[in-house]
XYZ file of C-alpha atoms in Angstrom:
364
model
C 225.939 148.923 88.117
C 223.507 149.086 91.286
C 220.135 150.065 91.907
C 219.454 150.779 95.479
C 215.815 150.177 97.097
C 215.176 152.603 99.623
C 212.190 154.187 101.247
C 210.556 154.058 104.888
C 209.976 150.981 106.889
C 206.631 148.641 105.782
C 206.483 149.984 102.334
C 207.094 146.785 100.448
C 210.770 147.126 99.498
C 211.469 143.344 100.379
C 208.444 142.110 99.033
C 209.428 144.104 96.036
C 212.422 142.813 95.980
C 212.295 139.241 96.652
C 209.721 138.869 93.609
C 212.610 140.830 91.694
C 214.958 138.561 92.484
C 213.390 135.422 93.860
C 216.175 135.791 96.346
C 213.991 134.968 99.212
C 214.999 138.193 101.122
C 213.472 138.407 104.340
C 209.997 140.489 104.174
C 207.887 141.130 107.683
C 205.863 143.767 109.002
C 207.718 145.281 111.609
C 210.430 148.519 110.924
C 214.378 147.554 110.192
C 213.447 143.833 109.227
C 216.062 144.259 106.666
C 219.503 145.419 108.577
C 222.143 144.289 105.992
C 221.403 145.079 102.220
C 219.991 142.243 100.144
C 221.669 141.824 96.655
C 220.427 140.528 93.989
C 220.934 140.762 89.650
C 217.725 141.162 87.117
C 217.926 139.996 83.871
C 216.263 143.225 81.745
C 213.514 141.787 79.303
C 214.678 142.487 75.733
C 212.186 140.422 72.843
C 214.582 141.518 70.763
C 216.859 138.277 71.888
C 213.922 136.188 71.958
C 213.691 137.127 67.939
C 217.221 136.659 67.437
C 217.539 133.371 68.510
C 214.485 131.871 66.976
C 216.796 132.950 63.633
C 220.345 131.908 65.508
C 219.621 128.385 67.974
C 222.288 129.693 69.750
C 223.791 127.461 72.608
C 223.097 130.110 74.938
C 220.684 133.550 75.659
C 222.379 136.116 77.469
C 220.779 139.290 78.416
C 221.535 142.372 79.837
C 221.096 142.882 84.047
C 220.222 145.458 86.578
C 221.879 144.412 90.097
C 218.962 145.611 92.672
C 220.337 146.285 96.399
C 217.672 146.176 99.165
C 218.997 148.622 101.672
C 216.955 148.960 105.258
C 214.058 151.435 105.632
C 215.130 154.750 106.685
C 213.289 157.268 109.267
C 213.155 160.661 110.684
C 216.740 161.379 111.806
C 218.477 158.966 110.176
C 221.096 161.695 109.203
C 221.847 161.987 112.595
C 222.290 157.705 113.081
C 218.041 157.215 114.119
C 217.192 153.754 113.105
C 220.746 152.608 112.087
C 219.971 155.524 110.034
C 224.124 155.870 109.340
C 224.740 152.532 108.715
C 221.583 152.025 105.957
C 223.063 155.653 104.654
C 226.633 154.439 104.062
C 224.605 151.418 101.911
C 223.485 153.468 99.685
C 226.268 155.456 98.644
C 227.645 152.427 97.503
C 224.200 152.344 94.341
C 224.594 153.840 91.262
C 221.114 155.829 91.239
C 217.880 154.898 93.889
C 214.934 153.569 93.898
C 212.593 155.270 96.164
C 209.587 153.080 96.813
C 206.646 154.919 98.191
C 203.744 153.135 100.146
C 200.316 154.474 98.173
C 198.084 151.024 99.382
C 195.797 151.378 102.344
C 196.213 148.179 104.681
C 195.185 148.324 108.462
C 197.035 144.927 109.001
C 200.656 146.771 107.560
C 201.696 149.224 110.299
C 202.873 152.632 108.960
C 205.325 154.296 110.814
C 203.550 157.527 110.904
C 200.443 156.047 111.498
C 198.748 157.256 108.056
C 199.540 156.967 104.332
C 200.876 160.518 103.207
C 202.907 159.787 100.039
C 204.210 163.664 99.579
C 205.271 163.461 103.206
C 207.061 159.783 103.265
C 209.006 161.179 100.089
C 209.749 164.489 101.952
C 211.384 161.886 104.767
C 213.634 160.446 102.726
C 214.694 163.385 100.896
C 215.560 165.379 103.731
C 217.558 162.561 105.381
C 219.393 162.070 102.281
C 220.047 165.825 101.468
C 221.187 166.101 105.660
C 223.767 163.715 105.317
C 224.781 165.229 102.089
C 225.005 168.527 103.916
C 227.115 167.228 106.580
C 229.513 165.699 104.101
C 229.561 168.175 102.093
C 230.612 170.496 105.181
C 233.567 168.448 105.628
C 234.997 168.581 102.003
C 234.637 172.307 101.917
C 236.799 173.047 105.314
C 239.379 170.419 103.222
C 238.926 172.619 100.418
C 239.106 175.469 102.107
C 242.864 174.379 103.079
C 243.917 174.044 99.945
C 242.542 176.972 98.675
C 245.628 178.561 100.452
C 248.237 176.437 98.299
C 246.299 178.523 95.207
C 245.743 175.257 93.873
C 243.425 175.585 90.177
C 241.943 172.308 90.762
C 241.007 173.064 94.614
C 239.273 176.472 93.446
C 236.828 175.126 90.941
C 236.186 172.765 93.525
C 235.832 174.730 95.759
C 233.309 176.882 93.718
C 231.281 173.753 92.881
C 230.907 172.620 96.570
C 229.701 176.350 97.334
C 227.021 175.754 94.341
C 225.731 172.339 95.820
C 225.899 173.835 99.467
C 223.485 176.215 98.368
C 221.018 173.801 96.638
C 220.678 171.422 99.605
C 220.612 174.754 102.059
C 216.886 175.573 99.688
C 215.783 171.282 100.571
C 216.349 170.690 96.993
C 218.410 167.442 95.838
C 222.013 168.103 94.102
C 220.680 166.347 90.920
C 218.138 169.645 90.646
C 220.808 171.572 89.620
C 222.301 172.818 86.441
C 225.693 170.285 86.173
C 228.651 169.990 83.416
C 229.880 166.398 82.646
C 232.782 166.982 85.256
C 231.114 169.141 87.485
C 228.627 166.031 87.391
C 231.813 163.671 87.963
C 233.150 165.473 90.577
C 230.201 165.173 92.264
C 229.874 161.354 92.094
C 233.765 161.141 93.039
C 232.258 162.255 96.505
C 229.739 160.094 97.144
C 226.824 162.730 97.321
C 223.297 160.647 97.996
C 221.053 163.385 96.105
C 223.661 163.518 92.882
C 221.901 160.229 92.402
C 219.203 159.503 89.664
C 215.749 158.523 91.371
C 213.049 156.445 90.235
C 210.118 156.591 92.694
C 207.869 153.243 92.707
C 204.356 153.717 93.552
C 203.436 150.619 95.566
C 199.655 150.322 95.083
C 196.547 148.203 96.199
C 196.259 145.538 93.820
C 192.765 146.863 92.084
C 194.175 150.114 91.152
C 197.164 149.215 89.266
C 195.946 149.112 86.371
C 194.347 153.011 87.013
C 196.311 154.452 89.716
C 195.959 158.009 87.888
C 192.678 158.627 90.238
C 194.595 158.386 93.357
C 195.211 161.776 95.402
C 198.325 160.218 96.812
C 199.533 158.622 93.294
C 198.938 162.309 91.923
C 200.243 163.932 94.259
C 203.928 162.014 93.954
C 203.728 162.745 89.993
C 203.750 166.154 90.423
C 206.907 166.314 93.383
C 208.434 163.691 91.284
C 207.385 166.120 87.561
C 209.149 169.167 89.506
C 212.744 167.682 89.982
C 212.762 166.106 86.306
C 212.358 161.853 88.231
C 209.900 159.618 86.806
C 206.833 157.500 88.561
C 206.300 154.040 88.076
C 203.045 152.369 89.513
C 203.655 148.458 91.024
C 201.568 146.484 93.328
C 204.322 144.115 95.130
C 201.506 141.914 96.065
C 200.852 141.187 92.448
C 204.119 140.912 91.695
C 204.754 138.717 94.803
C 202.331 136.698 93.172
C 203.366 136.757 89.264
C 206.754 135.528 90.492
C 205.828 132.052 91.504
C 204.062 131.399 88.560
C 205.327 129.373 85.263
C 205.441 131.438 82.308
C 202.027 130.504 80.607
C 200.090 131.274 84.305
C 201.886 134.288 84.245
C 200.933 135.352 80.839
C 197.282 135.144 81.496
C 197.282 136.331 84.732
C 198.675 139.577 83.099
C 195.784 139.897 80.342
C 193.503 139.271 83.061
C 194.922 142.547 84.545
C 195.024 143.921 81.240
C 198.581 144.569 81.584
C 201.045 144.543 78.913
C 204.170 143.517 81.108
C 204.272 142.735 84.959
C 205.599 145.632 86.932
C 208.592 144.006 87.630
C 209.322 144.267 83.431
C 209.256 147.717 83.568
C 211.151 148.204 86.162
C 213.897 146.809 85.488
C 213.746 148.036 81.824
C 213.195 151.628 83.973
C 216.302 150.966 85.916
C 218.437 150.299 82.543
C 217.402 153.459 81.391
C 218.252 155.009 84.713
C 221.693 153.705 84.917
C 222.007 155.916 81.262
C 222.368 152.438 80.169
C 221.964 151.142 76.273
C 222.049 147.438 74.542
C 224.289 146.672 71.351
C 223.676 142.945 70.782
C 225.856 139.936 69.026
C 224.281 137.342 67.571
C 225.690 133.750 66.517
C 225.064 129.855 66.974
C 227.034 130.083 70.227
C 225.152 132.675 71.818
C 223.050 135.687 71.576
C 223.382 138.347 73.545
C 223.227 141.980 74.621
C 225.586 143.606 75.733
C 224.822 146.613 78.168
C 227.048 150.151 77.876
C 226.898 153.416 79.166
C 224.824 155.779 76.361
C 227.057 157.505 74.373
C 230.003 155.026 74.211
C 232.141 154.771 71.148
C 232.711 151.346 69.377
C 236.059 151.083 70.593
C 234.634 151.439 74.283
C 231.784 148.625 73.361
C 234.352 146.455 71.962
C 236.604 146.588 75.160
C 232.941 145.389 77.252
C 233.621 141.999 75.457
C 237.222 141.788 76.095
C 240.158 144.202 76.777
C 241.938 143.168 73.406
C 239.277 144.273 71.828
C 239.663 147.240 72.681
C 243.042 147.608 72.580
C 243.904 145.787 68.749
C 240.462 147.413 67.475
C 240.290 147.970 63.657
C 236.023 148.137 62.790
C 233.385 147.277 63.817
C 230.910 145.717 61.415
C 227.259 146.998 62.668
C 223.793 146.897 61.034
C 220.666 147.611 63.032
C 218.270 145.127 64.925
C 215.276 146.256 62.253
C 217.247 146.041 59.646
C 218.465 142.468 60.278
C 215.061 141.511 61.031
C 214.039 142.692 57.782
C 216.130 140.064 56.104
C 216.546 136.216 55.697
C 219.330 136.910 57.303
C 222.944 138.628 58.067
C 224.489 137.663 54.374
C 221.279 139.329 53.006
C 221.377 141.988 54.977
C 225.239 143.047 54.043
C 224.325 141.633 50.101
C 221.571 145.140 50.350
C 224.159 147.041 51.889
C 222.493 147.043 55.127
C 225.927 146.357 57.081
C 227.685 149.275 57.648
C 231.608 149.736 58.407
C 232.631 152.114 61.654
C 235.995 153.165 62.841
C 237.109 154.544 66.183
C 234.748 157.526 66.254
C 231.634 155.855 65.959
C 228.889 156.127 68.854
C 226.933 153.150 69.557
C 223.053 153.213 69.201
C 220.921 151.193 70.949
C 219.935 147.907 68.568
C 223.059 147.600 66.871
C 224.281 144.024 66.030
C 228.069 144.127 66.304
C 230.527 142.365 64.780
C 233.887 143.963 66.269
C 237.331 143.194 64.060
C 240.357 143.646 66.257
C 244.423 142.682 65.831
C 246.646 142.638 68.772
């Protein structure tokens, strides 16, 4: 599943995302430096691996990933092709859910393209352009609906009646994800390729002194609340620091990040943020060959995990044999943690929680 970067030009999307990825993206200060999308995958920090194999030596350490696509910096009529503005938009209806970063740093030497740092106003931008195109599209699907209305299609009338719903929320500025959504009312909208059905996660980009405190910024405020108001979440980086953390060996790192007094780098979080976007959760196996976790949508059923490992899995499934991450860390080990009873036995109806430690038992 993808991730998309997006935001206006010289807001430190590449420089974000080449310390993501150590891809070595392209990053310069001048607008549409980045024309085709950068790609790259993010291994999502989990200690819980790190604790399992210290127990395991496993051959190998696998852990779950985010795949992060840096897509060009939009502008003001890019619904309308300014910029590139249709190419960058087709881009990012390819992504999963976005990842809005918004310039908060003051730096006379980094052009803005309005001239001045307004963070309400840059995310304003971007929203519009995105609910625009949305509109158009959406304008199109309703005169195809509207044809088959005729036919008295079922199918074409609830669609119909759903596509009248989101016209209306984009008509008020507001992004489709606002709105009040079933499960397939929700799916019908991602079948279409709608840009504000998308979940957002709005990166801060701040000067490097004030990332430890960025609460005191008007700017940083000011995005909490916009962000509060349509249920998204804020997540303070400096890509400078992070531009910086990324070149350095573990043990630099480390201290570099006490120094800061942060707990994790920025680029941690986000990724771990952009798991949890995705609506993403971890079961994990564990064994001398490898340890690993295995990434699946929240809500899946053990069959469904199972088949994430291998079709036949899926298919030939009997059980799966599960007992939770604290409660295997609580014991010498897995034969003392099944001898207490700690090992449970689920059939087909089970939903997986994050932490579990699987052992799937399948027959085909």
């Amino acid at each position: 599943m993808k991730l998309g970067i997006i935001g206006l030009p010289n807001v430190g999307k590449s420089t974000l995302f080449n310390a993501l990825t150590a891809a070595g993206a392209q990053a310069a200060n001048y607008p549409f430096c980045t024309i085709e999308p950068n790609v790259g995958m993010v291994p999502v920090p989990d200690a819980r691996l790190d604790a399992l194999a210290e127990r395991y030596s496993p051959e190998k350490i696998t852990p779950a990933t985010v795949t992060f696509v840096d897509i060009a910096g939009l502008v003001r009529g890019a619904s309308r092709g300014e910029g590139l503005g249709n190419q960058f938009l087709a881009h990012i209806r390819e992504v999963d859910a976005l990842v809005h970063v918004v310039r908060i740093f003051e730096d006379p030497d980094v052009v803005h393209v309005d001239g001045k740092i307004d963070a309400l106003s840059d995310r304003e931008t971007i929203a519009t352009e995105l609910a625009l195109a949305d509109l158009q599209s959406l304008e199109k699907r309703l005169e195809r609906a509207a044809k088959l209305l005729k036919g008295q299609d079922k199918q074409a009338a609830a669609q119909h009646e759903i596509l009248l719903r989101a016209q209306a929320i984009l008509a008020e500025g507001d992004a489709l994800r606002t709105g009040t959504w079933t499960p397939e009312e929700l799916a019908f909208l991602g079948q279409c390729f709608f840009l504000t059905i998308k979940p957002m996660l709005y990166v801060a980009n701040v000067d490097e002194d004030r990332v430890n405190a960025p609460e005191a910024l008007p700017h940083y405020a000011a995005l909490c609340q916009a962000a509060a108001a349509e249920g998204s979440m804020v997540l303070p980086v400096s890509a400078r620091i992070e531009s910086e953390i990324a070149v350095m060996d573990p043990q630099d790192r480390e201290l570099f990040l006490q120094e800061l007094g942060l707990a994790q780098s920025g680029l941690a979080r986000l990724a771990q943020a952009g798991y949890e976007l995705l609506g993403l959760i971890s079961f994990l196996t564990a064994g001398p060959k490898e340890v690993r976790a295995w990434p699946v949508p929240r809500g899946s059923t053990a069959p469904q995990a199972a088949g994430t490992i291998h079709t036949d899995f899926e298919r030939g499934f009997i059980r799966a044999e599960i007992v939770s991450y604290d409660a295997l860390m609580a014991q010498k080990d897995y034969a003392a943690a099944k001898a207490a009873g700690l090992v449970r036995s689920e059939g087909k109806e089970y939903v997986m929680q994050d932490g579990d430690v699987t052992l799937f038992r399948f027959n085909v």
